């Protein structure tokens, strides 16, 4: 039978190429998942305990700061009241002294509130007692300007209330992991002048130490 004229012969080269084409499969990359370490129960409990101790320490520190603030307010109030009383008393003394020197003003002298004698104004006896009071006041001022012998006092006036008792100033830095440094405030006088400025050394000495030994009552 004769082949149709319009039939096209297949291309031999194309058939060869198709049969030789290979399929390439890409191998997927390996993904490694590293699990995060799981904290042990002991570590979790330790963290919880440390957090609780930290919160307790914060609460205790806040309470101590509030107590210190309250004490400072009371001291400020006491100083204000004492200053007012002293100013009133000084004014009364001045008024009494200005009554009349011509009438021969005298003074009753008391030793720690115990009556000693009555002395004339501008007399040697009166000047003697006044000089003793001046010496006592100067000794108080000098004492308060000295570096405290107790290291805990020196630590307090520089760093506030502490929960521990220290045997030396440097021990505060060693036990708390701080770098050692010299004290900024070196005496009780500096401490109180910083808190209650303006105030004189003599006023601080009388406020902390009390009344001077000799007191006087002017009489006609």
PDB file of C-alpha atoms in Angstrom:
ATOM      1  CA  UNK A   1       0.000   0.000   0.000  1.00  0.00           C
ATOM      2  CA  UNK A   2       1.331   3.387  -0.927  1.00  0.00           C
ATOM      3  CA  UNK A   3       2.303   5.897   1.973  1.00  0.00           C
ATOM      4  CA  UNK A   4       0.371   9.145   2.072  1.00  0.00           C
ATOM      5  CA  UNK A   5       2.284  12.018   0.585  1.00  0.00           C
ATOM      6  CA  UNK A   6       1.504  14.486   3.459  1.00  0.00           C
ATOM      7  CA  UNK A   7       2.877  12.279   6.279  1.00  0.00           C
ATOM      8  CA  UNK A   8       6.015  13.767   7.872  1.00  0.00           C
ATOM      9  CA  UNK A   9       8.848  11.578   8.909  1.00  0.00           C
ATOM     10  CA  UNK A  10       9.817  11.953  12.556  1.00  0.00           C
ATOM     11  CA  UNK A  11      13.106  13.680  13.322  1.00  0.00           C
ATOM     12  CA  UNK A  12      15.506  11.027  14.435  1.00  0.00           C
ATOM     13  CA  UNK A  13      17.786  13.487  16.312  1.00  0.00           C
ATOM     14  CA  UNK A  14      14.891  14.804  18.449  1.00  0.00           C
ATOM     15  CA  UNK A  15      13.969  11.277  19.467  1.00  0.00           C
ATOM     16  CA  UNK A  16      17.532  10.605  20.560  1.00  0.00           C
ATOM     17  CA  UNK A  17      17.671  13.787  22.684  1.00  0.00           C
ATOM     18  CA  UNK A  18      14.382  13.047  24.416  1.00  0.00           C
ATOM     19  CA  UNK A  19      15.438   9.564  25.364  1.00  0.00           C
ATOM     20  CA  UNK A  20      18.756  10.772  26.790  1.00  0.00           C
ATOM     21  CA  UNK A  21      17.341  13.624  28.974  1.00  0.00           C
ATOM     22  CA  UNK A  22      17.863  12.799  32.709  1.00  0.00           C
ATOM     23  CA  UNK A  23      15.745  14.002  35.611  1.00  0.00           C
ATOM     24  CA  UNK A  24      17.894  15.558  38.358  1.00  0.00           C
ATOM     25  CA  UNK A  25      16.543  15.239  41.928  1.00  0.00           C
ATOM     26  CA  UNK A  26      17.727  17.886  44.464  1.00  0.00           C
ATOM     27  CA  UNK A  27      18.439  16.421  47.906  1.00  0.00           C
ATOM     28  CA  UNK A  28      16.873  18.563  50.647  1.00  0.00           C
ATOM     29  CA  UNK A  29      19.244  20.189  53.180  1.00  0.00           C
ATOM     30  CA  UNK A  30      19.376  18.638  56.605  1.00  0.00           C
ATOM     31  CA  UNK A  31      17.882  20.953  59.295  1.00  0.00           C
ATOM     32  CA  UNK A  32      19.280  20.367  62.784  1.00  0.00           C
ATOM     33  CA  UNK A  33      17.090  21.603  65.661  1.00  0.00           C
ATOM     34  CA  UNK A  34      18.962  22.067  68.949  1.00  0.00           C
ATOM     35  CA  UNK A  35      16.527  22.051  71.852  1.00  0.00           C
ATOM     36  CA  UNK A  36      16.993  24.776  74.476  1.00  0.00           C
ATOM     37  CA  UNK A  37      18.245  23.484  77.828  1.00  0.00           C
ATOM     38  CA  UNK A  38      15.550  23.005  80.409  1.00  0.00           C
ATOM     39  CA  UNK A  39      16.344  24.482  83.830  1.00  0.00           C
ATOM     40  CA  UNK A  40      16.359  22.001  86.628  1.00  0.00           C
ATOM     41  CA  UNK A  41      13.870  22.337  89.466  1.00  0.00           C
ATOM     42  CA  UNK A  42      16.729  23.132  91.851  1.00  0.00           C
ATOM     43  CA  UNK A  43      17.877  26.103  89.762  1.00  0.00           C
ATOM     44  CA  UNK A  44      14.316  27.395  89.445  1.00  0.00           C
ATOM     45  CA  UNK A  45      13.805  27.185  93.205  1.00  0.00           C
ATOM     46  CA  UNK A  46      17.139  28.949  93.808  1.00  0.00           C
ATOM     47  CA  UNK A  47      16.137  31.812  91.496  1.00  0.00           C
ATOM     48  CA  UNK A  48      12.797  32.102  93.242  1.00  0.00           C
ATOM     49  CA  UNK A  49      14.447  32.182  96.673  1.00  0.00           C
ATOM     50  CA  UNK A  50      16.974  34.829  95.563  1.00  0.00           C
ATOM     51  CA  UNK A  51      14.165  36.941  94.139  1.00  0.00           C
ATOM     52  CA  UNK A  52      12.212  36.679  97.394  1.00  0.00           C
ATOM     53  CA  UNK A  53      15.312  37.626  99.426  1.00  0.00           C
ATOM     54  CA  UNK A  54      15.892  40.608  97.132  1.00  0.00           C
ATOM     55  CA  UNK A  55      12.315  41.821  97.590  1.00  0.00           C
ATOM     56  CA  UNK A  56      12.594  41.397 101.375  1.00  0.00           C
ATOM     57  CA  UNK A  57      15.852  43.379 101.401  1.00  0.00           C
ATOM     58  CA  UNK A  58      14.204  46.163  99.364  1.00  0.00           C
ATOM     59  CA  UNK A  59      11.257  46.294 101.761  1.00  0.00           C
ATOM     60  CA  UNK A  60      13.585  46.375 104.795  1.00  0.00           C
ATOM     61  CA  UNK A  61      15.710  49.133 103.251  1.00  0.00           C
ATOM     62  CA  UNK A  62      12.602  51.188 102.503  1.00  0.00           C
ATOM     63  CA  UNK A  63      11.406  50.742 106.086  1.00  0.00           C
ATOM     64  CA  UNK A  64      14.786  51.847 107.473  1.00  0.00           C
ATOM     65  CA  UNK A  65      14.802  54.890 105.193  1.00  0.00           C
ATOM     66  CA  UNK A  66      11.333  55.823 106.397  1.00  0.00           C
ATOM     67  CA  UNK A  67      12.442  55.454 110.036  1.00  0.00           C
ATOM     68  CA  UNK A  68      15.503  57.622 109.380  1.00  0.00           C
ATOM     69  CA  UNK A  69      13.368  60.258 107.644  1.00  0.00           C
ATOM     70  CA  UNK A  70      10.994  60.268 110.608  1.00  0.00           C
ATOM     71  CA  UNK A  71      13.876  60.699 113.066  1.00  0.00           C
ATOM     72  CA  UNK A  72      15.277  63.530 110.962  1.00  0.00           C
ATOM     73  CA  UNK A  73      11.891  65.278 110.914  1.00  0.00           C
ATOM     74  CA  UNK A  74      11.625  64.971 114.695  1.00  0.00           C
ATOM     75  CA  UNK A  75      15.159  66.323 115.149  1.00  0.00           C
ATOM     76  CA  UNK A  76      14.439  69.241 112.826  1.00  0.00           C
ATOM     77  CA  UNK A  77      11.258  69.997 114.762  1.00  0.00           C
ATOM     78  CA  UNK A  78      13.140  69.754 118.047  1.00  0.00           C
ATOM     79  CA  UNK A  79      15.867  72.082 116.797  1.00  0.00           C
ATOM     80  CA  UNK A  80      13.288  74.591 115.570  1.00  0.00           C
ATOM     81  CA  UNK A  81      11.477  74.511 118.909  1.00  0.00           C
ATOM     82  CA  UNK A  82      14.701  74.784 120.889  1.00  0.00           C
ATOM     83  CA  UNK A  83      15.885  77.675 118.749  1.00  0.00           C
ATOM     84  CA  UNK A  84      12.590  79.460 119.337  1.00  0.00           C
ATOM     85  CA  UNK A  85      12.789  78.828 123.088  1.00  0.00           C
ATOM     86  CA  UNK A  86      16.423  79.959 123.202  1.00  0.00           C
ATOM     87  CA  UNK A  87      15.631  83.134 121.269  1.00  0.00           C
ATOM     88  CA  UNK A  88      12.754  83.872 123.657  1.00  0.00           C
ATOM     89  CA  UNK A  89      14.938  83.139 126.682  1.00  0.00           C
ATOM     90  CA  UNK A  90      17.767  85.280 125.306  1.00  0.00           C
ATOM     91  CA  UNK A  91      15.380  88.120 124.685  1.00  0.00           C
ATOM     92  CA  UNK A  92      14.075  87.865 128.246  1.00  0.00           C
ATOM     93  CA  UNK A  93      17.623  87.908 129.626  1.00  0.00           C
ATOM     94  CA  UNK A  94      18.471  90.959 127.520  1.00  0.00           C
ATOM     95  CA  UNK A  95      15.349  92.708 128.729  1.00  0.00           C
ATOM     96  CA  UNK A  96      16.177  91.872 132.333  1.00  0.00           C
ATOM     97  CA  UNK A  97      19.768  93.035 131.890  1.00  0.00           C
ATOM     98  CA  UNK A  98      18.609  96.291 130.378  1.00  0.00           C
ATOM     99  CA  UNK A  99      16.229  97.047 133.265  1.00  0.00           C
ATOM    100  CA  UNK A 100      18.711  99.080 135.175  1.00  0.00           C
ATOM    101  CA  UNK A 101      22.421  98.613 135.728  1.00  0.00           C
ATOM    102  CA  UNK A 102      22.356 101.600 138.012  1.00  0.00           C
ATOM    103  CA  UNK A 103      20.208  99.700 140.509  1.00  0.00           C
ATOM    104  CA  UNK A 104      22.963  97.101 140.999  1.00  0.00           C
ATOM    105  CA  UNK A 105      21.777  94.002 139.084  1.00  0.00           C
ATOM    106  CA  UNK A 106      22.824  90.666 140.610  1.00  0.00           C
ATOM    107  CA  UNK A 107      22.807  87.072 139.339  1.00  0.00           C
ATOM    108  CA  UNK A 108      21.878  83.870 141.084  1.00  0.00           C
ATOM    109  CA  UNK A 109      24.379  81.215 139.991  1.00  0.00           C
ATOM    110  CA  UNK A 110      23.334  77.554 139.631  1.00  0.00           C
ATOM    111  CA  UNK A 111      25.625  74.553 139.178  1.00  0.00           C
ATOM    112  CA  UNK A 112      23.626  71.942 137.242  1.00  0.00           C
ATOM    113  CA  UNK A 113      20.411  73.504 138.603  1.00  0.00           C
ATOM    114  CA  UNK A 114      21.761  73.570 142.169  1.00  0.00           C
ATOM    115  CA  UNK A 115      21.985  77.073 143.673  1.00  0.00           C
ATOM    116  CA  UNK A 116      25.513  78.199 144.511  1.00  0.00           C
ATOM    117  CA  UNK A 117      25.521  81.896 145.272  1.00  0.00           C
ATOM    118  CA  UNK A 118      24.414  85.340 144.170  1.00  0.00           C
ATOM    119  CA  UNK A 119      27.051  87.495 142.504  1.00  0.00           C
ATOM    120  CA  UNK A 120      27.023  91.163 141.374  1.00  0.00           C
ATOM    121  CA  UNK A 121      26.888  92.107 137.737  1.00  0.00           C
ATOM    122  CA  UNK A 122      30.292  92.711 136.096  1.00  0.00           C
ATOM    123  CA  UNK A 123      32.011  91.088 139.063  1.00  0.00           C
ATOM    124  CA  UNK A 124      35.040  88.756 138.937  1.00  0.00           C
ATOM    125  CA  UNK A 125      32.910  85.918 140.318  1.00  0.00           C
ATOM    126  CA  UNK A 126      30.402  86.254 137.466  1.00  0.00           C
ATOM    127  CA  UNK A 127      33.168  86.373 134.848  1.00  0.00           C
ATOM    128  CA  UNK A 128      34.725  83.234 136.363  1.00  0.00           C
ATOM    129  CA  UNK A 129      31.526  81.193 135.878  1.00  0.00           C
ATOM    130  CA  UNK A 130      31.038  82.551 132.362  1.00  0.00           C
ATOM    131  CA  UNK A 131      34.592  81.584 131.482  1.00  0.00           C
ATOM    132  CA  UNK A 132      34.024  78.021 132.755  1.00  0.00           C
ATOM    133  CA  UNK A 133      30.978  77.742 130.533  1.00  0.00           C
ATOM    134  CA  UNK A 134      32.970  79.005 127.563  1.00  0.00           C
ATOM    135  CA  UNK A 135      35.720  76.406 128.145  1.00  0.00           C
ATOM    136  CA  UNK A 136      33.145  73.616 128.446  1.00  0.00           C
ATOM    137  CA  UNK A 137      31.450  74.673 125.216  1.00  0.00           C
ATOM    138  CA  UNK A 138      34.783  74.783 123.362  1.00  0.00           C
ATOM    139  CA  UNK A 139      35.596  71.259 124.583  1.00  0.00           C
ATOM    140  CA  UNK A 140      32.264  69.989 123.238  1.00  0.00           C
ATOM    141  CA  UNK A 141      32.865  71.635 119.869  1.00  0.00           C
ATOM    142  CA  UNK A 142      36.392  70.152 119.648  1.00  0.00           C
ATOM    143  CA  UNK A 143      35.089  66.694 120.577  1.00  0.00           C
ATOM    144  CA  UNK A 144      32.385  66.762 117.898  1.00  0.00           C
ATOM    145  CA  UNK A 145      34.946  67.832 115.281  1.00  0.00           C
ATOM    146  CA  UNK A 146      37.075  64.735 115.929  1.00  0.00           C
ATOM    147  CA  UNK A 147      36.884  61.562 113.799  1.00  0.00           C
ATOM    148  CA  UNK A 148      34.597  59.090 115.657  1.00  0.00           C
ATOM    149  CA  UNK A 149      36.525  56.350 117.460  1.00  0.00           C
ATOM    150  CA  UNK A 150      33.784  53.823 116.653  1.00  0.00           C
ATOM    151  CA  UNK A 151      34.046  52.764 112.963  1.00  0.00           C
ATOM    152  CA  UNK A 152      30.303  52.107 112.899  1.00  0.00           C
ATOM    153  CA  UNK A 153      29.669  55.794 113.654  1.00  0.00           C
ATOM    154  CA  UNK A 154      31.938  56.760 110.762  1.00  0.00           C
ATOM    155  CA  UNK A 155      30.124  54.296 108.473  1.00  0.00           C
ATOM    156  CA  UNK A 156      26.718  55.612 109.592  1.00  0.00           C
ATOM    157  CA  UNK A 157      27.432  59.292 108.953  1.00  0.00           C
ATOM    158  CA  UNK A 158      28.711  58.420 105.449  1.00  0.00           C
ATOM    159  CA  UNK A 159      26.462  55.542 104.313  1.00  0.00           C
ATOM    160  CA  UNK A 160      23.447  55.524 106.634  1.00  0.00           C
ATOM    161  CA  UNK A 161      21.979  52.763 108.808  1.00  0.00           C
ATOM    162  CA  UNK A 162      23.596  49.333 108.438  1.00  0.00           C
ATOM    163  CA  UNK A 163      22.406  45.821 109.292  1.00  0.00           C
ATOM    164  CA  UNK A 164      25.864  44.658 110.341  1.00  0.00           C
ATOM    165  CA  UNK A 165      28.389  45.617 112.981  1.00  0.00           C
ATOM    166  CA  UNK A 166      31.854  46.321 111.618  1.00  0.00           C
ATOM    167  CA  UNK A 167      35.157  46.224 113.463  1.00  0.00           C
ATOM    168  CA  UNK A 168      36.879  48.602 111.044  1.00  0.00           C
ATOM    169  CA  UNK A 169      35.892  51.221 108.463  1.00  0.00           C
ATOM    170  CA  UNK A 170      37.528  49.288 105.589  1.00  0.00           C
ATOM    171  CA  UNK A 171      35.612  46.133 106.542  1.00  0.00           C
ATOM    172  CA  UNK A 172      32.421  47.788 105.238  1.00  0.00           C
ATOM    173  CA  UNK A 173      33.873  47.819 101.703  1.00  0.00           C
ATOM    174  CA  UNK A 174      35.409  44.329 101.920  1.00  0.00           C
ATOM    175  CA  UNK A 175      32.219  42.574 103.061  1.00  0.00           C
ATOM    176  CA  UNK A 176      29.979  44.439 100.621  1.00  0.00           C
ATOM    177  CA  UNK A 177      32.238  44.136  97.579  1.00  0.00           C
ATOM    178  CA  UNK A 178      32.848  47.875  97.189  1.00  0.00           C
ATOM    179  CA  UNK A 179      36.046  49.616  96.188  1.00  0.00           C
ATOM    180  CA  UNK A 180      37.599  51.242  99.295  1.00  0.00           C
ATOM    181  CA  UNK A 181      37.441  55.037  99.512  1.00  0.00           C
ATOM    182  CA  UNK A 182      38.082  57.542 102.291  1.00  0.00           C
ATOM    183  CA  UNK A 183      35.126  58.990 104.211  1.00  0.00           C
ATOM    184  CA  UNK A 184      33.608  62.194 102.851  1.00  0.00           C
ATOM    185  CA  UNK A 185      32.133  63.182 106.234  1.00  0.00           C
ATOM    186  CA  UNK A 186      34.737  62.838 108.981  1.00  0.00           C
ATOM    187  CA  UNK A 187      32.973  64.023 112.151  1.00  0.00           C
ATOM    188  CA  UNK A 188      29.579  64.326 113.826  1.00  0.00           C
ATOM    189  CA  UNK A 189      29.890  68.101 113.532  1.00  0.00           C
ATOM    190  CA  UNK A 190      30.163  67.886 109.736  1.00  0.00           C
ATOM    191  CA  UNK A 191      27.245  65.427 109.639  1.00  0.00           C
ATOM    192  CA  UNK A 192      24.842  67.647 111.602  1.00  0.00           C
ATOM    193  CA  UNK A 193      25.924  70.846 109.856  1.00  0.00           C
ATOM    194  CA  UNK A 194      25.192  69.178 106.525  1.00  0.00           C
ATOM    195  CA  UNK A 195      21.693  68.163 107.675  1.00  0.00           C
ATOM    196  CA  UNK A 196      20.721  71.296 109.629  1.00  0.00           C
ATOM    197  CA  UNK A 197      22.538  74.048 107.759  1.00  0.00           C
ATOM    198  CA  UNK A 198      22.605  76.922 108.619  1.00  0.00           C
ATOM    199  CA  UNK A 199      23.542  76.265 112.232  1.00  0.00           C
ATOM    200  CA  UNK A 200      26.591  77.140 114.335  1.00  0.00           C
ATOM    201  CA  UNK A 201      29.028  74.730 115.977  1.00  0.00           C
ATOM    202  CA  UNK A 202      27.982  75.980 119.402  1.00  0.00           C
ATOM    203  CA  UNK A 203      24.286  75.370 118.706  1.00  0.00           C
ATOM    204  CA  UNK A 204      25.004  71.808 117.594  1.00  0.00           C
ATOM    205  CA  UNK A 205      27.159  71.180 120.681  1.00  0.00           C
ATOM    206  CA  UNK A 206      24.456  72.414 123.074  1.00  0.00           C
ATOM    207  CA  UNK A 207      21.762  70.456 121.204  1.00  0.00           C
ATOM    208  CA  UNK A 208      23.732  67.193 121.418  1.00  0.00           C
ATOM    209  CA  UNK A 209      25.423  67.591 124.792  1.00  0.00           C
ATOM    210  CA  UNK A 210      22.772  69.447 126.753  1.00  0.00           C
ATOM    211  CA  UNK A 211      22.943  72.499 129.000  1.00  0.00           C
ATOM    212  CA  UNK A 212      26.175  74.069 130.142  1.00  0.00           C
ATOM    213  CA  UNK A 213      27.231  73.522 133.725  1.00  0.00           C
ATOM    214  CA  UNK A 214      26.497  76.997 135.096  1.00  0.00           C
ATOM    215  CA  UNK A 215      23.248  78.879 134.614  1.00  0.00           C
ATOM    216  CA  UNK A 216      22.223  82.357 135.790  1.00  0.00           C
ATOM    217  CA  UNK A 217      19.107  84.092 136.937  1.00  0.00           C
ATOM    218  CA  UNK A 218      19.200  87.924 136.998  1.00  0.00           C
ATOM    219  CA  UNK A 219      17.622  89.583 140.020  1.00  0.00           C
ATOM    220  CA  UNK A 220      17.369  93.167 141.226  1.00  0.00           C
TER     221      UNK A 220
END
